[in-house]
Amino acid sequence: MRQRIDGVTPPYEPETDRALHRWMPPGVARDPLMLFKVLERHPELASRMRALGAGLLVHGRLSDADRELVIARVAARAGCAYEWGVHMATYAETAGLTPRQVTLTATGGPDHPAWSGRQAALLHAVDELHDTAQVGDAAWSGLREHLDEPEVLELLVLAGWYRTIAYVANGARIEPEPWALALPGTDRSGA
């Protein structure tokens, strides 16, 4: 399937070039992600989105490990191969996810023995949010064993944010980055 909205292409206008580089983490040598190039088709919307996205990714209270586990699970449950592949290729190792756990974010249940109690609590909450847009009492109690109130609030926003990103990437059929990991069980060709 062909990408539905083309990203902006070089040579970029100076403001577009600045905006694309603001999306990318400092010191990253890669070209801006296609997701960002697509979002820059609507610069005003992109600038509003960038503030929240950067805040969650760089300035959040959740640990890198918690954040990346939540993002991977949200992306996998939403069938968003694009976002799952980018995050797992970029952040999984530094977040401490083993290769087996990376695969399990897409293929395993929250009670798999590869997960710690904390990780299982995060996964249960994400799965309930995905299935019902709610967190039941048992999943809430599991979260509160490991996270304080500000962290729980951040987790709820993080899960919702990456669900939004999944809608954008899936709806626009953004093609995978060539260096990204393939979501287990998907065909990278999009066929």
PDB file of C-alpha atoms in Angstrom:
ATOM      1  CA  MET A   1       0.000   0.000   0.000  1.00  0.00           C
ATOM      2  CA  ARG A   2       1.268   3.417  -0.927  1.00  0.00           C
ATOM      3  CA  GLN A   3       1.813   6.191   1.602  1.00  0.00           C
ATOM      4  CA  ARG A   4      -1.215   8.505   1.453  1.00  0.00           C
ATOM      5  CA  ILE A   5       0.434  11.822   2.386  1.00  0.00           C
ATOM      6  CA  ASP A   6       3.911  12.561   1.116  1.00  0.00           C
ATOM      7  CA  GLY A   7       6.313  14.194   3.500  1.00  0.00           C
ATOM      8  CA  VAL A   8       7.939  17.512   2.743  1.00  0.00           C
ATOM      9  CA  THR A   9      11.025  17.131   0.562  1.00  0.00           C
ATOM     10  CA  PRO A  10      14.322  18.989   0.289  1.00  0.00           C
ATOM     11  CA  PRO A  11      15.350  21.571  -0.401  1.00  0.00           C
ATOM     12  CA  TYR A  12      13.369  22.706   2.632  1.00  0.00           C
ATOM     13  CA  GLU A  13      12.294  26.257   3.306  1.00  0.00           C
ATOM     14  CA  PRO A  14      14.394  27.587   6.232  1.00  0.00           C
ATOM     15  CA  GLU A  15      11.499  27.427   8.721  1.00  0.00           C
ATOM     16  CA  THR A  16      10.635  23.865   7.643  1.00  0.00           C
ATOM     17  CA  ASP A  17      14.278  22.845   8.035  1.00  0.00           C
ATOM     18  CA  ARG A  18      14.375  24.332  11.552  1.00  0.00           C
ATOM     19  CA  ALA A  19      11.085  22.653  12.461  1.00  0.00           C
ATOM     20  CA  LEU A  20      12.242  19.247  11.232  1.00  0.00           C
ATOM     21  CA  HIS A  21      15.445  19.493  13.242  1.00  0.00           C
ATOM     22  CA  ARG A  22      13.516  20.518  16.359  1.00  0.00           C
ATOM     23  CA  TRP A  23      11.634  17.207  16.075  1.00  0.00           C
ATOM     24  CA  MET A  24      14.854  15.202  16.169  1.00  0.00           C
ATOM     25  CA  PRO A  25      16.737  14.554  19.428  1.00  0.00           C
ATOM     26  CA  PRO A  26      19.979  16.556  19.817  1.00  0.00           C
ATOM     27  CA  GLY A  27      22.998  14.985  18.173  1.00  0.00           C
ATOM     28  CA  VAL A  28      21.051  12.545  15.981  1.00  0.00           C
ATOM     29  CA  ALA A  29      22.660  12.291  12.548  1.00  0.00           C
ATOM     30  CA  ARG A  30      19.710  10.616  10.816  1.00  0.00           C
ATOM     31  CA  ASP A  31      17.430  12.446   8.449  1.00  0.00           C
ATOM     32  CA  PRO A  32      14.201  13.618  10.064  1.00  0.00           C
ATOM     33  CA  LEU A  33      11.631  10.848  10.327  1.00  0.00           C
ATOM     34  CA  MET A  34       8.993  10.527   7.642  1.00  0.00           C
ATOM     35  CA  LEU A  35       6.356  10.984  10.357  1.00  0.00           C
ATOM     36  CA  PHE A  36       7.760  14.440  11.033  1.00  0.00           C
ATOM     37  CA  LYS A  37       7.981  15.236   7.318  1.00  0.00           C
ATOM     38  CA  VAL A  38       4.312  14.304   6.936  1.00  0.00           C
ATOM     39  CA  LEU A  39       3.290  16.367   9.975  1.00  0.00           C
ATOM     40  CA  GLU A  40       5.146  19.364   8.539  1.00  0.00           C
ATOM     41  CA  ARG A  41       2.527  19.426   5.758  1.00  0.00           C
ATOM     42  CA  HIS A  42       0.508  21.199   8.489  1.00  0.00           C
ATOM     43  CA  PRO A  43       3.157  23.302  10.270  1.00  0.00           C
ATOM     44  CA  GLU A  44       0.825  24.848  12.847  1.00  0.00           C
ATOM     45  CA  LEU A  45      -0.480  21.459  13.951  1.00  0.00           C
ATOM     46  CA  ALA A  46       3.047  20.014  13.906  1.00  0.00           C
ATOM     47  CA  SER A  47       4.364  22.752  16.195  1.00  0.00           C
ATOM     48  CA  ARG A  48       1.615  22.101  18.742  1.00  0.00           C
ATOM     49  CA  MET A  49       2.232  18.362  18.608  1.00  0.00           C
ATOM     50  CA  ARG A  50       5.993  18.732  18.923  1.00  0.00           C
ATOM     51  CA  ALA A  51       5.717  20.419  22.318  1.00  0.00           C
ATOM     52  CA  LEU A  52       3.821  17.538  23.901  1.00  0.00           C
ATOM     53  CA  GLY A  53       5.800  14.834  22.111  1.00  0.00           C
ATOM     54  CA  ALA A  54       9.145  16.294  23.171  1.00  0.00           C
ATOM     55  CA  GLY A  55       7.898  16.809  26.702  1.00  0.00           C
ATOM     56  CA  LEU A  56       6.931  13.167  27.025  1.00  0.00           C
ATOM     57  CA  LEU A  57      10.023  11.804  25.323  1.00  0.00           C
ATOM     58  CA  VAL A  58      12.729  13.985  26.831  1.00  0.00           C
ATOM     59  CA  HIS A  59      11.327  15.676  29.929  1.00  0.00           C
ATOM     60  CA  GLY A  60       8.972  13.102  31.383  1.00  0.00           C
ATOM     61  CA  ARG A  61       8.956  11.664  34.883  1.00  0.00           C
ATOM     62  CA  LEU A  62       8.698   8.052  33.725  1.00  0.00           C
ATOM     63  CA  SER A  63      11.969   6.189  33.328  1.00  0.00           C
ATOM     64  CA  ASP A  64      13.214   5.423  29.836  1.00  0.00           C
ATOM     65  CA  ALA A  65      12.417   1.771  30.500  1.00  0.00           C
ATOM     66  CA  ASP A  66       8.806   2.484  31.508  1.00  0.00           C
ATOM     67  CA  ARG A  67       8.269   4.981  28.702  1.00  0.00           C
ATOM     68  CA  GLU A  68       9.571   2.714  25.945  1.00  0.00           C
ATOM     69  CA  LEU A  69       7.659  -0.302  27.208  1.00  0.00           C
ATOM     70  CA  VAL A  70       4.424   1.720  27.148  1.00  0.00           C
ATOM     71  CA  ILE A  71       5.146   3.159  23.694  1.00  0.00           C
ATOM     72  CA  ALA A  72       6.019  -0.251  22.266  1.00  0.00           C
ATOM     73  CA  ARG A  73       2.887  -1.850  23.675  1.00  0.00           C
ATOM     74  CA  VAL A  74       0.589   0.952  22.513  1.00  0.00           C
ATOM     75  CA  ALA A  75       2.103   0.872  19.023  1.00  0.00           C
ATOM     76  CA  ALA A  76       1.944  -2.932  18.830  1.00  0.00           C
ATOM     77  CA  ARG A  77      -1.653  -3.122  20.068  1.00  0.00           C
ATOM     78  CA  ALA A  78      -2.647  -0.412  17.559  1.00  0.00           C
ATOM     79  CA  GLY A  79      -0.884  -2.325  14.775  1.00  0.00           C
ATOM     80  CA  CYS A  80       1.415   0.640  14.198  1.00  0.00           C
ATOM     81  CA  ALA A  81       4.470  -1.000  12.674  1.00  0.00           C
ATOM     82  CA  TYR A  82       5.950   2.412  11.874  1.00  0.00           C
ATOM     83  CA  GLU A  83       6.134   3.746  15.435  1.00  0.00           C
ATOM     84  CA  TRP A  84       6.936   0.395  17.026  1.00  0.00           C
ATOM     85  CA  GLY A  85       9.832  -0.122  14.615  1.00  0.00           C
ATOM     86  CA  VAL A  86      11.296   3.355  15.108  1.00  0.00           C
ATOM     87  CA  HIS A  87      11.168   3.206  18.899  1.00  0.00           C
ATOM     88  CA  MET A  88      12.427  -0.336  19.246  1.00  0.00           C
ATOM     89  CA  ALA A  89      15.336   0.311  16.862  1.00  0.00           C
ATOM     90  CA  THR A  90      16.232   3.576  18.583  1.00  0.00           C
ATOM     91  CA  TYR A  91      15.463   3.158  22.282  1.00  0.00           C
ATOM     92  CA  ALA A  92      14.934  -0.501  23.254  1.00  0.00           C
ATOM     93  CA  GLU A  93      18.538  -1.250  24.141  1.00  0.00           C
ATOM     94  CA  THR A  94      19.124   1.917  26.171  1.00  0.00           C
ATOM     95  CA  ALA A  95      15.795   1.321  27.932  1.00  0.00           C
ATOM     96  CA  GLY A  96      17.053  -2.110  28.984  1.00  0.00           C
ATOM     97  CA  LEU A  97      14.601  -4.195  26.975  1.00  0.00           C
ATOM     98  CA  THR A  98      16.072  -7.544  25.982  1.00  0.00           C
ATOM     99  CA  PRO A  99      15.566  -8.814  22.425  1.00  0.00           C
ATOM    100  CA  ARG A 100      13.018 -11.305  23.815  1.00  0.00           C
ATOM    101  CA  GLN A 101      11.115  -8.534  25.602  1.00  0.00           C
ATOM    102  CA  VAL A 102      11.128  -6.391  22.461  1.00  0.00           C
ATOM    103  CA  THR A 103       9.362  -9.213  20.625  1.00  0.00           C
ATOM    104  CA  LEU A 104       7.013  -9.814  23.561  1.00  0.00           C
ATOM    105  CA  THR A 105       5.799  -6.200  23.490  1.00  0.00           C
ATOM    106  CA  ALA A 106       4.016  -7.265  20.312  1.00  0.00           C
ATOM    107  CA  THR A 107       3.386 -10.968  20.829  1.00  0.00           C
ATOM    108  CA  GLY A 108       3.150 -11.739  24.548  1.00  0.00           C
ATOM    109  CA  GLY A 109       0.761 -11.180  27.377  1.00  0.00           C
ATOM    110  CA  PRO A 110       1.434  -9.004  30.397  1.00  0.00           C
ATOM    111  CA  ASP A 111       1.792 -12.037  32.657  1.00  0.00           C
ATOM    112  CA  HIS A 112       4.645 -13.595  30.670  1.00  0.00           C
ATOM    113  CA  PRO A 113       7.536 -14.542  32.982  1.00  0.00           C
ATOM    114  CA  ALA A 114       9.902 -12.246  31.059  1.00  0.00           C
ATOM    115  CA  TRP A 115       8.201  -9.241  32.689  1.00  0.00           C
ATOM    116  CA  SER A 116       8.885  -7.888  36.151  1.00  0.00           C
ATOM    117  CA  GLY A 117       5.946  -6.981  38.377  1.00  0.00           C
ATOM    118  CA  ARG A 118       6.360  -3.327  37.416  1.00  0.00           C
ATOM    119  CA  GLN A 119       6.444  -4.129  33.698  1.00  0.00           C
ATOM    120  CA  ALA A 120       3.408  -6.401  34.006  1.00  0.00           C
ATOM    121  CA  ALA A 121       1.480  -3.606  35.736  1.00  0.00           C
ATOM    122  CA  LEU A 122       2.312  -1.181  32.926  1.00  0.00           C
ATOM    123  CA  LEU A 123       1.318  -3.705  30.276  1.00  0.00           C
ATOM    124  CA  HIS A 124      -1.966  -4.561  31.998  1.00  0.00           C
ATOM    125  CA  ALA A 125      -2.865  -0.859  32.125  1.00  0.00           C
ATOM    126  CA  VAL A 126      -1.962  -0.275  28.467  1.00  0.00           C
ATOM    127  CA  ASP A 127      -3.922  -3.342  27.375  1.00  0.00           C
ATOM    128  CA  GLU A 128      -7.000  -2.220  29.309  1.00  0.00           C
ATOM    129  CA  LEU A 129      -6.734   1.287  27.905  1.00  0.00           C
ATOM    130  CA  HIS A 130      -6.479  -0.157  24.405  1.00  0.00           C
ATOM    131  CA  ASP A 131      -9.428  -2.506  24.865  1.00  0.00           C
ATOM    132  CA  THR A 132     -11.787  -0.334  26.923  1.00  0.00           C
ATOM    133  CA  ALA A 133     -10.378   3.220  27.184  1.00  0.00           C
ATOM    134  CA  GLN A 134     -10.421   2.637  30.951  1.00  0.00           C
ATOM    135  CA  VAL A 135      -8.193   1.205  33.668  1.00  0.00           C
ATOM    136  CA  GLY A 136      -9.965  -1.220  35.967  1.00  0.00           C
ATOM    137  CA  ASP A 137      -9.450  -1.291  39.720  1.00  0.00           C
ATOM    138  CA  ALA A 138      -7.010  -4.220  39.670  1.00  0.00           C
ATOM    139  CA  ALA A 139      -4.844  -2.644  36.957  1.00  0.00           C
ATOM    140  CA  TRP A 140      -4.993   0.714  38.769  1.00  0.00           C
ATOM    141  CA  SER A 141      -3.844  -0.904  42.002  1.00  0.00           C
ATOM    142  CA  GLY A 142      -1.011  -2.585  40.105  1.00  0.00           C
ATOM    143  CA  LEU A 143       0.103   0.768  38.709  1.00  0.00           C
ATOM    144  CA  ARG A 144      -0.064   2.468  42.093  1.00  0.00           C
ATOM    145  CA  GLU A 145       2.210  -0.197  43.606  1.00  0.00           C
ATOM    146  CA  HIS A 146       4.949   1.096  41.306  1.00  0.00           C
ATOM    147  CA  LEU A 147       4.089   4.655  40.242  1.00  0.00           C
ATOM    148  CA  ASP A 148       3.188   7.831  42.092  1.00  0.00           C
ATOM    149  CA  GLU A 149       0.229   9.988  40.988  1.00  0.00           C
ATOM    150  CA  PRO A 150       2.190  12.251  38.611  1.00  0.00           C
ATOM    151  CA  GLU A 151       3.743   9.177  36.969  1.00  0.00           C
ATOM    152  CA  VAL A 152       0.337   7.527  36.535  1.00  0.00           C
ATOM    153  CA  LEU A 153      -1.028  10.699  34.959  1.00  0.00           C
ATOM    154  CA  GLU A 154       1.955  10.798  32.633  1.00  0.00           C
ATOM    155  CA  LEU A 155       1.433   7.150  31.696  1.00  0.00           C
ATOM    156  CA  LEU A 156      -2.191   7.878  30.763  1.00  0.00           C
ATOM    157  CA  VAL A 157      -1.169  10.829  28.593  1.00  0.00           C
ATOM    158  CA  LEU A 158       1.754   8.889  27.087  1.00  0.00           C
ATOM    159  CA  ALA A 159      -0.492   5.989  26.088  1.00  0.00           C
ATOM    160  CA  GLY A 160      -3.048   8.356  24.580  1.00  0.00           C
ATOM    161  CA  TRP A 161      -0.377  10.361  22.769  1.00  0.00           C
ATOM    162  CA  TYR A 162       1.117   7.303  21.113  1.00  0.00           C
ATOM    163  CA  ARG A 163      -2.354   6.073  20.201  1.00  0.00           C
ATOM    164  CA  THR A 164      -2.753   9.421  18.416  1.00  0.00           C
ATOM    165  CA  ILE A 165       0.593   8.907  16.678  1.00  0.00           C
ATOM    166  CA  ALA A 166      -0.564   5.418  15.649  1.00  0.00           C
ATOM    167  CA  TYR A 167      -3.687   6.931  14.104  1.00  0.00           C
ATOM    168  CA  VAL A 168      -1.575   9.383  12.104  1.00  0.00           C
ATOM    169  CA  ALA A 169       1.000   6.818  10.969  1.00  0.00           C
ATOM    170  CA  ASN A 170      -1.567   4.130  10.165  1.00  0.00           C
ATOM    171  CA  GLY A 171      -4.118   6.491   8.615  1.00  0.00           C
ATOM    172  CA  ALA A 172      -1.532   8.121   6.349  1.00  0.00           C
ATOM    173  CA  ARG A 173       0.109   4.718   5.755  1.00  0.00           C
ATOM    174  CA  ILE A 174       3.529   6.139   6.507  1.00  0.00           C
ATOM    175  CA  GLU A 175       6.153   3.834   5.074  1.00  0.00           C
ATOM    176  CA  PRO A 176       8.626   2.277   7.527  1.00  0.00           C
ATOM    177  CA  GLU A 177      11.999   3.882   8.031  1.00  0.00           C
ATOM    178  CA  PRO A 178      14.559   1.627   6.306  1.00  0.00           C
ATOM    179  CA  TRP A 179      16.532   1.149   9.523  1.00  0.00           C
ATOM    180  CA  ALA A 180      13.542   0.474  11.803  1.00  0.00           C
ATOM    181  CA  LEU A 181      12.736  -2.941  13.235  1.00  0.00           C
ATOM    182  CA  ALA A 182       9.865  -4.880  11.728  1.00  0.00           C
ATOM    183  CA  LEU A 183       6.856  -5.373  13.981  1.00  0.00           C
ATOM    184  CA  PRO A 184       6.634  -9.135  14.611  1.00  0.00           C
ATOM    185  CA  GLY A 185       3.930 -10.698  12.494  1.00  0.00           C
ATOM    186  CA  THR A 186       3.869  -7.981   9.843  1.00  0.00           C
ATOM    187  CA  ASP A 187       5.040  -7.817   6.272  1.00  0.00           C
ATOM    188  CA  ARG A 188       7.318  -4.791   5.846  1.00  0.00           C
ATOM    189  CA  SER A 189       6.378  -4.461   2.214  1.00  0.00           C
ATOM    190  CA  GLY A 190       2.861  -3.447   3.249  1.00  0.00           C
ATOM    191  CA  ALA A 191       1.410  -6.011   0.850  1.00  0.00           C
TER     192      ALA A 191
END
